[in-house]
PDB file of C-alpha atoms in Angstrom:
ATOM      1  CA  MET A  20      34.437  -4.537  10.930  1.00 53.00           C
ATOM      2  CA  VAL A  21      31.027  -6.339  11.256  1.00 56.00           C
ATOM      3  CA  SER A  22      28.929  -4.212  13.272  1.00 61.00           C
ATOM      4  CA  VAL A  23      25.818  -4.753  15.382  1.00 64.00           C
ATOM      5  CA  ILE A  24      22.802  -2.495  13.778  1.00 64.00           C
ATOM      6  CA  SER A  25      19.905  -3.841  16.087  1.00 68.00           C
ATOM      7  CA  ASN A  26      19.101  -6.663  18.553  1.00 77.00           C
ATOM      8  CA  VAL A  27      16.215  -8.828  18.269  1.00 79.00           C
ATOM      9  CA  GLU A  28      14.522  -9.853  21.588  1.00 77.00           C
ATOM     10  CA  THR A  29      12.616 -12.871  20.192  1.00 82.00           C
ATOM     11  CA  GLY A  30      10.988 -14.444  23.204  1.00 84.00           C
ATOM     12  CA  HIS A  31      12.118 -17.758  22.428  1.00 87.00           C
ATOM     13  CA  ASP A  32      12.494 -20.215  25.351  1.00 86.00           C
ATOM     14  CA  ASP A  33      15.737 -22.049  24.088  1.00 90.00           C
ATOM     15  CA  MET A  34      18.669 -21.787  21.839  1.00 91.00           C
ATOM     16  CA  ILE A  35      18.038 -20.246  18.427  1.00 90.00           C
ATOM     17  CA  HIS A  36      19.272 -22.256  15.615  1.00 93.00           C
ATOM     18  CA  ASP A  37      18.328 -19.828  12.686  1.00 93.00           C
ATOM     19  CA  ALA A  38      17.232 -16.614  11.595  1.00 93.00           C
ATOM     20  CA  GLN A  39      16.120 -15.397   7.954  1.00 94.00           C
ATOM     21  CA  MET A  40      14.981 -12.270   6.320  1.00 93.00           C
ATOM     22  CA  ASP A  41      12.718 -12.504   3.491  1.00 95.00           C
ATOM     23  CA  TYR A  42      13.318 -11.159   0.239  1.00 94.00           C
ATOM     24  CA  PHE A  43      12.453  -7.565   0.699  1.00 93.00           C
ATOM     25  CA  GLY A  44      14.186  -7.487   4.181  1.00 91.00           C
ATOM     26  CA  THR A  45      10.789  -6.715   6.097  1.00 93.00           C
ATOM     27  CA  ARG A  46      10.168 -10.114   7.451  1.00 95.00           C
ATOM     28  CA  LEU A  47      12.467 -11.975   9.874  1.00 95.00           C
ATOM     29  CA  ALA A  48      11.911 -15.743  10.895  1.00 96.00           C
ATOM     30  CA  THR A  49      13.540 -17.230  13.565  1.00 96.00           C
ATOM     31  CA  CYS A  50      13.327 -20.816  14.922  1.00 96.00           C
ATOM     32  CA  SER A  51      14.823 -22.467  18.095  1.00 95.00           C
ATOM     33  CA  SER A  52      14.965 -25.500  19.914  1.00 95.00           C
ATOM     34  CA  ASP A  53      11.627 -24.606  22.064  1.00 94.00           C
ATOM     35  CA  ARG A  54       9.833 -26.273  18.841  1.00 95.00           C
ATOM     36  CA  SER A  55       8.752 -22.622  17.723  1.00 95.00           C
ATOM     37  CA  ILE A  56       8.956 -20.588  14.680  1.00 96.00           C
ATOM     38  CA  LYS A  57       8.614 -16.847  15.352  1.00 95.00           C
ATOM     39  CA  ILE A  58       7.921 -14.016  12.322  1.00 96.00           C
ATOM     40  CA  PHE A  59       8.573 -10.584  13.246  1.00 95.00           C
ATOM     41  CA  GLU A  60       7.627  -7.619  11.079  1.00 93.00           C
ATOM     42  CA  VAL A  61      10.803  -5.513  10.599  1.00 90.00           C
ATOM     43  CA  LYS A  62      11.014  -1.731  10.327  1.00 88.00           C
ATOM     44  CA  GLY A  63      14.106   0.568  10.897  1.00 81.00           C
ATOM     45  CA  SER A  64      15.346  -0.874  14.447  1.00 80.00           C
ATOM     46  CA  SER A  65      12.019  -1.911  15.428  1.00 86.00           C
ATOM     47  CA  GLN A  66      10.580  -5.497  15.379  1.00 89.00           C
ATOM     48  CA  THR A  67       6.763  -6.584  15.767  1.00 92.00           C
ATOM     49  CA  LEU A  68       6.223  -9.935  16.302  1.00 94.00           C
ATOM     50  CA  ILE A  69       3.310 -11.093  13.984  1.00 93.00           C
ATOM     51  CA  ALA A  70       3.145 -15.011  14.213  1.00 94.00           C
ATOM     52  CA  ASP A  71       4.317 -17.707  16.585  1.00 95.00           C
ATOM     53  CA  LEU A  72       3.805 -20.987  14.872  1.00 96.00           C
ATOM     54  CA  ARG A  73       4.040 -24.161  16.696  1.00 96.00           C
ATOM     55  CA  GLU A  74       3.296 -27.289  14.996  1.00 95.00           C
ATOM     56  CA  HIS A  75       6.774 -29.038  15.422  1.00 97.00           C
ATOM     57  CA  GLU A  76       7.442 -31.563  17.768  1.00 96.00           C
ATOM     58  CA  GLY A  77      11.200 -31.232  18.298  1.00 96.00           C
ATOM     59  CA  PRO A  78      13.825 -28.589  17.821  1.00 97.00           C
ATOM     60  CA  VAL A  79      13.441 -26.595  14.604  1.00 97.00           C
ATOM     61  CA  TRP A  80      16.704 -26.390  12.719  1.00 97.00           C
ATOM     62  CA  GLN A  81      16.171 -24.258   9.804  1.00 97.00           C
ATOM     63  CA  VAL A  82      13.855 -21.917   8.111  1.00 98.00           C
ATOM     64  CA  ALA A  83      13.871 -20.582   4.642  1.00 98.00           C
ATOM     65  CA  TRP A  84      11.699 -18.074   2.544  1.00 98.00           C
ATOM     66  CA  ALA A  85      10.353 -18.797  -0.758  1.00 97.00           C
ATOM     67  CA  HIS A  86      10.513 -16.081  -3.541  1.00 96.00           C
ATOM     68  CA  PRO A  87       7.724 -13.394  -3.345  1.00 96.00           C
ATOM     69  CA  MET A  88       6.125 -14.490  -6.780  1.00 96.00           C
ATOM     70  CA  TYR A  89       4.745 -17.377  -4.846  1.00 95.00           C
ATOM     71  CA  GLY A  90       3.631 -15.523  -2.146  1.00 94.00           C
ATOM     72  CA  ASN A  91       4.502 -15.376   1.810  1.00 95.00           C
ATOM     73  CA  ILE A  92       5.992 -18.773   2.057  1.00 97.00           C
ATOM     74  CA  LEU A  93       8.087 -20.189   4.664  1.00 98.00           C
ATOM     75  CA  ALA A  94       9.638 -23.796   5.046  1.00 98.00           C
ATOM     76  CA  SER A  95      10.884 -25.193   8.405  1.00 98.00           C
ATOM     77  CA  CYS A  96      12.704 -28.490   9.310  1.00 97.00           C
ATOM     78  CA  SER A  97      12.856 -29.973  12.517  1.00 97.00           C
ATOM     79  CA  TYR A  98      14.247 -33.083  14.689  1.00 97.00           C
ATOM     80  CA  ASP A  99      10.724 -34.571  14.615  1.00 97.00           C
ATOM     81  CA  ARG A 100      11.751 -35.783  11.006  1.00 97.00           C
ATOM     82  CA  LYS A 101       9.148 -33.221   9.383  1.00 97.00           C
ATOM     83  CA  VAL A 102       9.024 -30.381   7.081  1.00 98.00           C
ATOM     84  CA  ILE A 103       6.509 -27.900   7.292  1.00 98.00           C
ATOM     85  CA  ILE A 104       5.468 -25.411   4.429  1.00 97.00           C
ATOM     86  CA  TRP A 105       3.833 -22.400   5.813  1.00 97.00           C
ATOM     87  CA  GLN A 106       2.003 -19.455   3.861  1.00 96.00           C
ATOM     88  CA  GLU A 107       0.223 -16.179   5.208  1.00 95.00           C
ATOM     89  CA  ASP A 108      -3.424 -15.889   4.168  1.00 90.00           C
ATOM     90  CA  GLY A 109      -4.760 -12.417   5.082  1.00 86.00           C
ATOM     91  CA  HIS A 110      -2.417 -11.857   7.580  1.00 85.00           C
ATOM     92  CA  LYS A 111      -2.576 -15.314   9.429  1.00 94.00           C
ATOM     93  CA  TRP A 112       0.041 -17.806   8.991  1.00 96.00           C
ATOM     94  CA  LYS A 113      -1.306 -21.497   8.512  1.00 96.00           C
ATOM     95  CA  LYS A 114       0.558 -24.731   7.609  1.00 96.00           C
ATOM     96  CA  ILE A 115      -0.297 -25.789   4.040  1.00 96.00           C
ATOM     97  CA  HIS A 116       1.670 -29.029   3.780  1.00 96.00           C
ATOM     98  CA  GLU A 117       3.505 -31.166   6.060  1.00 97.00           C
ATOM     99  CA  TYR A 118       6.089 -33.680   4.724  1.00 97.00           C
ATOM    100  CA  ALA A 119       7.189 -36.562   7.011  1.00 96.00           C
ATOM    101  CA  ASN A 120       8.737 -39.089   5.033  1.00 95.00           C
ATOM    102  CA  HIS A 121      12.474 -39.091   6.453  1.00 96.00           C
ATOM    103  CA  ASP A 122      13.461 -41.445   9.157  1.00 96.00           C
ATOM    104  CA  SER A 123      15.735 -39.049  11.165  1.00 97.00           C
ATOM    105  CA  SER A 124      16.202 -35.334  11.766  1.00 97.00           C
ATOM    106  CA  VAL A 125      15.500 -32.992   8.840  1.00 97.00           C
ATOM    107  CA  ASN A 126      18.803 -30.544   9.262  1.00 97.00           C
ATOM    108  CA  SER A 127      18.419 -28.235   6.206  1.00 97.00           C
ATOM    109  CA  VAL A 128      16.059 -27.050   4.016  1.00 98.00           C
ATOM    110  CA  CYS A 129      16.557 -24.662   0.659  1.00 98.00           C
ATOM    111  CA  TRP A 130      14.143 -23.238  -2.158  1.00 98.00           C
ATOM    112  CA  ALA A 131      15.294 -23.619  -5.723  1.00 97.00           C
ATOM    113  CA  PRO A 132      15.781 -20.211  -7.882  1.00 95.00           C
ATOM    114  CA  HIS A 133      12.221 -19.240  -8.778  1.00 95.00           C
ATOM    115  CA  GLU A 134      13.227 -20.039 -12.443  1.00 93.00           C
ATOM    116  CA  HIS A 135      12.692 -23.388 -11.721  1.00 95.00           C
ATOM    117  CA  GLY A 136       9.428 -23.439  -9.625  1.00 94.00           C
ATOM    118  CA  LEU A 137       8.335 -23.685  -6.612  1.00 97.00           C
ATOM    119  CA  ILE A 138      10.725 -26.370  -5.379  1.00 97.00           C
ATOM    120  CA  LEU A 139      12.275 -27.115  -2.072  1.00 98.00           C
ATOM    121  CA  ALA A 140      15.438 -29.358  -1.248  1.00 98.00           C
ATOM    122  CA  CYS A 141      15.579 -31.082   2.389  1.00 98.00           C
ATOM    123  CA  ALA A 142      18.501 -32.573   3.591  1.00 98.00           C
ATOM    124  CA  SER A 143      17.991 -35.643   6.317  1.00 98.00           C
ATOM    125  CA  ALA A 144      20.264 -37.298   9.124  1.00 97.00           C
ATOM    126  CA  ASP A 145      18.860 -40.537   7.544  1.00 97.00           C
ATOM    127  CA  GLY A 146      21.370 -39.572   4.530  1.00 97.00           C
ATOM    128  CA  SER A 147      18.677 -38.730   2.177  1.00 97.00           C
ATOM    129  CA  VAL A 148      17.656 -35.672   0.256  1.00 98.00           C
ATOM    130  CA  SER A 149      14.115 -34.933  -0.619  1.00 98.00           C
ATOM    131  CA  ILE A 150      13.080 -32.598  -3.544  1.00 97.00           C
ATOM    132  CA  MET A 151       9.453 -31.306  -3.072  1.00 97.00           C
ATOM    133  CA  THR A 152       7.610 -29.595  -5.948  1.00 96.00           C
ATOM    134  CA  SER A 153       4.369 -27.947  -6.030  1.00 95.00           C
ATOM    135  CA  THR A 154       2.318 -28.294  -8.803  1.00 89.00           C
ATOM    136  CA  ALA A 155      -1.348 -27.199  -9.179  1.00 80.00           C
ATOM    137  CA  HIS A 156      -1.640 -26.864  -5.226  1.00 81.00           C
ATOM    138  CA  THR A 157      -0.487 -30.417  -4.745  1.00 93.00           C
ATOM    139  CA  TRP A 158       3.253 -31.411  -3.615  1.00 95.00           C
ATOM    140  CA  GLU A 159       5.179 -34.195  -5.394  1.00 95.00           C
ATOM    141  CA  SER A 160       8.311 -35.574  -3.854  1.00 95.00           C
ATOM    142  CA  LYS A 161      11.457 -37.264  -4.976  1.00 95.00           C
ATOM    143  CA  LYS A 162      14.195 -38.678  -3.038  1.00 96.00           C
ATOM    144  CA  ILE A 163      17.829 -39.000  -3.254  1.00 96.00           C
ATOM    145  CA  THR A 164      18.454 -41.975  -1.318  1.00 95.00           C
ATOM    146  CA  ASN A 165      21.881 -42.730   0.657  1.00 94.00           C
ATOM    147  CA  ALA A 166      23.060 -39.219  -0.796  1.00 96.00           C
ATOM    148  CA  HIS A 167      25.657 -39.469   2.184  1.00 97.00           C
ATOM    149  CA  SER A 168      26.330 -42.315   4.432  1.00 91.00           C
ATOM    150  CA  ILE A 169      25.694 -41.303   8.330  1.00 91.00           C
ATOM    151  CA  GLY A 170      23.810 -38.291   7.296  1.00 96.00           C
ATOM    152  CA  CYS A 171      23.273 -35.426   5.162  1.00 98.00           C
ATOM    153  CA  ASN A 172      23.620 -31.725   7.226  1.00 97.00           C
ATOM    154  CA  ALA A 173      23.075 -29.159   4.599  1.00 97.00           C
ATOM    155  CA  VAL A 174      21.994 -28.523   1.219  1.00 98.00           C
ATOM    156  CA  SER A 175      22.097 -25.474  -1.512  1.00 98.00           C
ATOM    157  CA  TRP A 176      20.735 -24.841  -4.963  1.00 97.00           C
ATOM    158  CA  ALA A 177      22.921 -23.856  -8.091  1.00 96.00           C
ATOM    159  CA  PRO A 178      21.796 -20.469  -9.926  1.00 94.00           C
ATOM    160  CA  ALA A 179      19.578 -21.135 -12.665  1.00 90.00           C
ATOM    161  CA  VAL A 180      21.498 -21.133 -16.003  1.00 75.00           C
ATOM    162  CA  ALA A 181      20.459 -22.521 -19.197  1.00 47.00           C
ATOM    163  CA  SER A 182      21.668 -25.924 -20.365  1.00 43.00           C
ATOM    164  CA  GLY A 183      25.004 -26.114 -22.185  1.00 44.00           C
ATOM    165  CA  SER A 184      26.168 -22.596 -20.769  1.00 45.00           C
ATOM    166  CA  ALA A 185      27.546 -22.135 -17.553  1.00 45.00           C
ATOM    167  CA  ASP A 186      26.531 -18.331 -17.426  1.00 43.00           C
ATOM    168  CA  GLY A 187      23.264 -18.900 -18.745  1.00 41.00           C
ATOM    169  CA  SER A 188      23.996 -17.015 -22.033  1.00 42.00           C
ATOM    170  CA  ASN A 189      22.386 -19.751 -24.101  1.00 42.00           C
ATOM    171  CA  ARG A 190      18.831 -18.709 -23.416  1.00 44.00           C
ATOM    172  CA  SER A 191      17.210 -21.107 -25.821  1.00 41.00           C
ATOM    173  CA  GLY A 192      18.354 -24.053 -23.436  1.00 53.00           C
ATOM    174  CA  SER A 193      16.269 -25.209 -20.589  1.00 68.00           C
ATOM    175  CA  ALA A 194      17.655 -24.476 -17.218  1.00 78.00           C
ATOM    176  CA  VAL A 195      19.684 -27.078 -15.528  1.00 89.00           C
ATOM    177  CA  GLN A 196      18.728 -28.037 -11.941  1.00 95.00           C
ATOM    178  CA  ARG A 197      21.486 -28.654  -9.715  1.00 96.00           C
ATOM    179  CA  ILE A 198      22.254 -28.914  -5.673  1.00 97.00           C
ATOM    180  CA  VAL A 199      25.198 -29.400  -3.737  1.00 98.00           C
ATOM    181  CA  THR A 200      25.135 -31.348  -0.537  1.00 98.00           C
ATOM    182  CA  GLY A 201      27.488 -31.451   2.430  1.00 97.00           C
ATOM    183  CA  GLY A 202      27.413 -34.731   4.762  1.00 97.00           C
ATOM    184  CA  CYS A 203      28.589 -36.680   7.847  1.00 97.00           C
ATOM    185  CA  ASP A 204      30.852 -38.816   5.506  1.00 96.00           C
ATOM    186  CA  THR A 205      33.302 -35.513   4.795  1.00 97.00           C
ATOM    187  CA  TYR A 206      31.968 -35.196   1.155  1.00 97.00           C
ATOM    188  CA  VAL A 207      30.768 -32.429  -0.578  1.00 98.00           C
ATOM    189  CA  LYS A 208      28.514 -33.752  -3.761  1.00 97.00           C
ATOM    190  CA  ILE A 209      26.751 -32.142  -6.524  1.00 97.00           C
ATOM    191  CA  TRP A 210      23.791 -33.624  -7.960  1.00 97.00           C
ATOM    192  CA  ARG A 211      22.076 -32.605 -11.395  1.00 96.00           C
ATOM    193  CA  PHE A 212      18.469 -33.486 -12.388  1.00 95.00           C
ATOM    194  CA  ASP A 213      17.941 -35.552 -15.440  1.00 93.00           C
ATOM    195  CA  SER A 214      14.907 -34.410 -17.373  1.00 88.00           C
ATOM    196  CA  THR A 215      14.838 -37.712 -19.563  1.00 90.00           C
ATOM    197  CA  ASN A 216      14.445 -40.075 -16.783  1.00 91.00           C
ATOM    198  CA  GLY A 217      13.354 -37.702 -14.115  1.00 90.00           C
ATOM    199  CA  GLU A 218      15.769 -38.621 -11.472  1.00 93.00           C
ATOM    200  CA  TRP A 219      18.599 -36.834  -9.642  1.00 96.00           C
ATOM    201  CA  THR A 220      22.371 -38.171 -10.264  1.00 96.00           C
ATOM    202  CA  GLU A 221      25.468 -37.611  -8.727  1.00 96.00           C
ATOM    203  CA  GLU A 222      27.752 -35.321 -10.872  1.00 95.00           C
ATOM    204  CA  SER A 223      30.871 -34.599  -8.394  1.00 95.00           C
ATOM    205  CA  LYS A 224      32.008 -35.878  -5.222  1.00 97.00           C
ATOM    206  CA  LEU A 225      34.094 -33.225  -3.621  1.00 97.00           C
ATOM    207  CA  GLU A 226      36.994 -34.456  -1.149  1.00 97.00           C
ATOM    208  CA  GLY A 227      38.905 -31.999   1.051  1.00 95.00           C
ATOM    209  CA  HIS A 228      37.338 -31.951   4.572  1.00 97.00           C
ATOM    210  CA  SER A 229      38.689 -34.515   7.096  1.00 96.00           C
ATOM    211  CA  ASP A 230      35.635 -34.099   9.336  1.00 97.00           C
ATOM    212  CA  TRP A 231      31.409 -33.909   9.030  1.00 97.00           C
ATOM    213  CA  VAL A 232      30.586 -31.024   6.602  1.00 97.00           C
ATOM    214  CA  ARG A 233      28.430 -28.606   8.365  1.00 97.00           C
ATOM    215  CA  ASP A 234      27.340 -26.277   5.785  1.00 97.00           C
ATOM    216  CA  VAL A 235      27.425 -25.629   1.945  1.00 98.00           C
ATOM    217  CA  ALA A 236      26.632 -22.703  -0.168  1.00 97.00           C
ATOM    218  CA  TRP A 237      26.316 -22.171  -3.743  1.00 97.00           C
ATOM    219  CA  ALA A 238      27.244 -18.690  -4.838  1.00 95.00           C
ATOM    220  CA  PRO A 239      25.116 -16.453  -7.122  1.00 92.00           C
ATOM    221  CA  SER A 240      26.010 -15.950 -10.564  1.00 85.00           C
ATOM    222  CA  ILE A 241      27.002 -12.921 -11.315  1.00 76.00           C
ATOM    223  CA  GLY A 242      27.325 -13.360 -15.159  1.00 76.00           C
ATOM    224  CA  LEU A 243      30.925 -15.275 -15.153  1.00 76.00           C
ATOM    225  CA  PRO A 244      31.114 -18.876 -16.706  1.00 80.00           C
ATOM    226  CA  ARG A 245      32.601 -20.017 -13.444  1.00 86.00           C
ATOM    227  CA  SER A 246      30.855 -21.667 -10.298  1.00 93.00           C
ATOM    228  CA  ILE A 247      31.907 -21.133  -6.855  1.00 95.00           C
ATOM    229  CA  ILE A 248      30.807 -23.098  -3.779  1.00 97.00           C
ATOM    230  CA  ALA A 249      31.872 -22.456   0.083  1.00 97.00           C
ATOM    231  CA  SER A 250      31.917 -25.505   2.204  1.00 98.00           C
ATOM    232  CA  CYS A 251      32.441 -25.610   6.059  1.00 97.00           C
ATOM    233  CA  SER A 252      33.297 -28.406   8.271  1.00 97.00           C
ATOM    234  CA  GLN A 253      33.701 -29.844  11.967  1.00 96.00           C
ATOM    235  CA  ASP A 254      37.290 -29.786  10.869  1.00 96.00           C
ATOM    236  CA  ARG A 255      37.522 -26.009  11.464  1.00 96.00           C
ATOM    237  CA  ARG A 256      37.915 -25.301   7.595  1.00 96.00           C
ATOM    238  CA  VAL A 257      36.259 -23.533   5.015  1.00 97.00           C
ATOM    239  CA  ILE A 258      37.142 -24.766   1.486  1.00 97.00           C
ATOM    240  CA  ILE A 259      35.869 -22.580  -1.868  1.00 96.00           C
ATOM    241  CA  TRP A 260      35.380 -24.945  -4.567  1.00 96.00           C
ATOM    242  CA  MET A 261      35.797 -23.391  -8.204  1.00 94.00           C
ATOM    243  CA  ASN A 262      34.684 -24.681 -11.562  1.00 93.00           C
ATOM    244  CA  ASP A 263      35.979 -22.259 -14.365  1.00 88.00           C
ATOM    245  CA  GLY A 264      33.109 -23.575 -16.699  1.00 84.00           C
ATOM    246  CA  VAL A 265      35.511 -24.807 -19.153  1.00 85.00           C
ATOM    247  CA  THR A 266      36.980 -27.926 -17.848  1.00 87.00           C
ATOM    248  CA  GLY A 267      34.569 -28.914 -15.615  1.00 87.00           C
ATOM    249  CA  VAL A 268      36.870 -29.574 -12.829  1.00 93.00           C
ATOM    250  CA  TRP A 269      36.339 -28.339  -9.332  1.00 95.00           C
ATOM    251  CA  GLN A 270      39.451 -26.864  -7.732  1.00 94.00           C
ATOM    252  CA  PRO A 271      39.627 -26.548  -3.791  1.00 95.00           C
ATOM    253  CA  ARG A 272      41.062 -23.753  -2.291  1.00 93.00           C
ATOM    254  CA  GLU A 273      41.348 -23.419   1.765  1.00 93.00           C
ATOM    255  CA  LEU A 274      39.937 -20.044   2.878  1.00 91.00           C
ATOM    256  CA  ASN A 275      41.082 -20.412   6.604  1.00 89.00           C
ATOM    257  CA  THR A 276      41.578 -22.715   9.243  1.00 91.00           C
ATOM    258  CA  PHE A 277      39.663 -21.019  12.293  1.00 93.00           C
ATOM    259  CA  ASP A 278      39.678 -21.411  16.272  1.00 92.00           C
ATOM    260  CA  ASP A 279      36.705 -23.311  16.327  1.00 94.00           C
ATOM    261  CA  VAL A 280      33.750 -25.374  14.298  1.00 95.00           C
ATOM    262  CA  ILE A 281      32.325 -23.459  11.686  1.00 95.00           C
ATOM    263  CA  TRP A 282      28.718 -23.991  11.386  1.00 95.00           C
ATOM    264  CA  HIS A 283      27.446 -21.809   8.610  1.00 95.00           C
ATOM    265  CA  VAL A 284      28.596 -20.133   5.213  1.00 96.00           C
ATOM    266  CA  SER A 285      26.729 -17.425   3.368  1.00 96.00           C
ATOM    267  CA  TRP A 286      27.118 -15.474   0.166  1.00 96.00           C
ATOM    268  CA  SER A 287      25.947 -11.871  -0.269  1.00 92.00           C
ATOM    269  CA  VAL A 288      23.432 -11.276  -2.940  1.00 88.00           C
ATOM    270  CA  THR A 289      25.939 -10.184  -5.333  1.00 84.00           C
ATOM    271  CA  GLY A 290      28.090 -13.557  -4.794  1.00 86.00           C
ATOM    272  CA  ASN A 291      31.050 -11.715  -4.214  1.00 88.00           C
ATOM    273  CA  ILE A 292      31.444 -11.837  -0.245  1.00 93.00           C
ATOM    274  CA  LEU A 293      31.224 -14.906   1.961  1.00 96.00           C
ATOM    275  CA  ALA A 294      30.185 -14.455   5.796  1.00 95.00           C
ATOM    276  CA  VAL A 295      31.384 -17.479   8.084  1.00 95.00           C
ATOM    277  CA  SER A 296      30.307 -18.144  11.313  1.00 94.00           C
ATOM    278  CA  GLY A 297      31.219 -20.484  13.970  1.00 91.00           C
ATOM    279  CA  GLY A 298      31.385 -22.172  17.424  1.00 89.00           C
ATOM    280  CA  ASP A 299      33.115 -19.127  18.947  1.00 87.00           C
ATOM    281  CA  ASN A 300      30.468 -16.856  17.959  1.00 84.00           C
ATOM    282  CA  LYS A 301      32.281 -14.651  15.732  1.00 88.00           C
ATOM    283  CA  VAL A 302      31.362 -13.754  12.158  1.00 90.00           C
ATOM    284  CA  SER A 303      33.910 -13.048   9.351  1.00 93.00           C
ATOM    285  CA  LEU A 304      33.435 -11.637   6.036  1.00 94.00           C
ATOM    286  CA  TRP A 305      35.647 -12.661   3.227  1.00 95.00           C
ATOM    287  CA  LYS A 306      36.429 -11.296  -0.315  1.00 93.00           C
ATOM    288  CA  GLU A 307      37.991 -12.653  -3.268  1.00 89.00           C
ATOM    289  CA  SER A 308      40.708  -9.952  -4.466  1.00 87.00           C
ATOM    290  CA  LEU A 309      41.595  -9.186  -8.183  1.00 86.00           C
ATOM    291  CA  GLU A 310      44.730 -11.186  -7.760  1.00 84.00           C
ATOM    292  CA  GLY A 311      42.714 -14.287  -6.721  1.00 82.00           C
ATOM    293  CA  GLN A 312      43.408 -14.151  -3.289  1.00 87.00           C
ATOM    294  CA  TRP A 313      40.664 -14.411  -0.515  1.00 90.00           C
ATOM    295  CA  VAL A 314      40.795 -11.359   2.121  1.00 91.00           C
ATOM    296  CA  CYS A 315      39.241 -11.122   5.422  1.00 92.00           C
ATOM    297  CA  LEU A 316      37.362  -7.850   5.324  1.00 90.00           C
ATOM    298  CA  SER A 317      36.516  -7.807   8.821  1.00 84.00           C
ATOM    299  CA  ASP A 318      35.992  -9.881  11.822  1.00 80.00           C
ATOM    300  CA  SER A 319      33.219  -9.398  14.510  1.00 70.00           C
ATOM    301  CA  ALA A 320      35.537 -10.042  17.300  1.00 62.00           C
ATOM    302  CA  LYS A 321      38.453  -8.146  16.379  1.00 45.00           C
ATOM    303  CA  GLY A 322      37.844  -5.533  14.031  1.00 39.00           C
ATOM    304  CA  GLN A 323      41.074  -5.473  12.073  1.00 38.00           C
ATOM    305  CA  PRO A 324      41.745  -2.315  10.211  1.00 36.00           C
ATOM    306  CA  ALA A 325      42.856  -2.886   6.526  1.00 33.00           C
ATOM    307  CA  SER A 326      46.359  -3.068   7.264  1.00 30.00           C
ATOM    308  CA  GLU A 327      45.978  -6.298   9.076  1.00 33.00           C
ATOM    309  CA  GLN A 328      43.931  -8.017   6.647  1.00 33.00           C
ATOM    310  CA  ARG A 329      44.498 -11.716   5.803  1.00 32.00           C
ATOM    311  CA  THR A 330      45.067 -13.262   2.799  1.00 31.00           C
ATOM    312  CA  LEU A 331      45.797 -16.771   2.044  1.00 33.00           C
TER     313      LEU A 331
END
């Protein structure tokens, strides 16, 4: 079953919306409706507050750590329509960039695979997605306007693979940049960066949900040619989208219909276990069997033994 290893007393004064460990698992960043971001040093079962960042003017929805090869860098997004990039400099955290080019709440931030560079994708309730790129200590941005009607709730990057090779075996090719987004229009969309004209173009529109898509997560590559995306929705369903890398067609498979709204989906580092969490405060872990079935390994509320595992 899913077990609690330790509890963190964050000191936030309002609801916590996100909590993210860094690459090494030694730092924890949390964000809250109290407009603050807190960073903790984690050692065993103990946590020490090392930073309390207060530059946002509204609830902070999400935080994301950049790859450590770029230093200790954290991104945050808020209802105040801003994205802030933070960096640790001599044990002190400071704001190094603020992006305020959205017309509504910024709901999600996600760093690109480090092979692409220091690039951040931001999804906003104004329906657009911004791509911010750091070059020579300056930040340049491109925007996908009208990515989703009504609003965009989530964004996730595809693993870095070489052009013309879904599994990256063509090392001579350049890495293809792709993102997946989920919106209030019920669609999951895949976007590809066209290096010839420097623009992002819609590659696929995946239809399967019947209500707002709350989160999307592109699974890490494990060397196979196929690609896998998980999406969750207000419709209480999680869908697994698979592309075999040959036909180029995305095939949906419903993981499960849950008892409440599903807010987040997250893959393990190896890309073979999916964590699902929702409005009922439950976390369940799912894994694909050798037969291609998705099995519920554990449930934080039920703790089912192996004999009661559910398959679809």
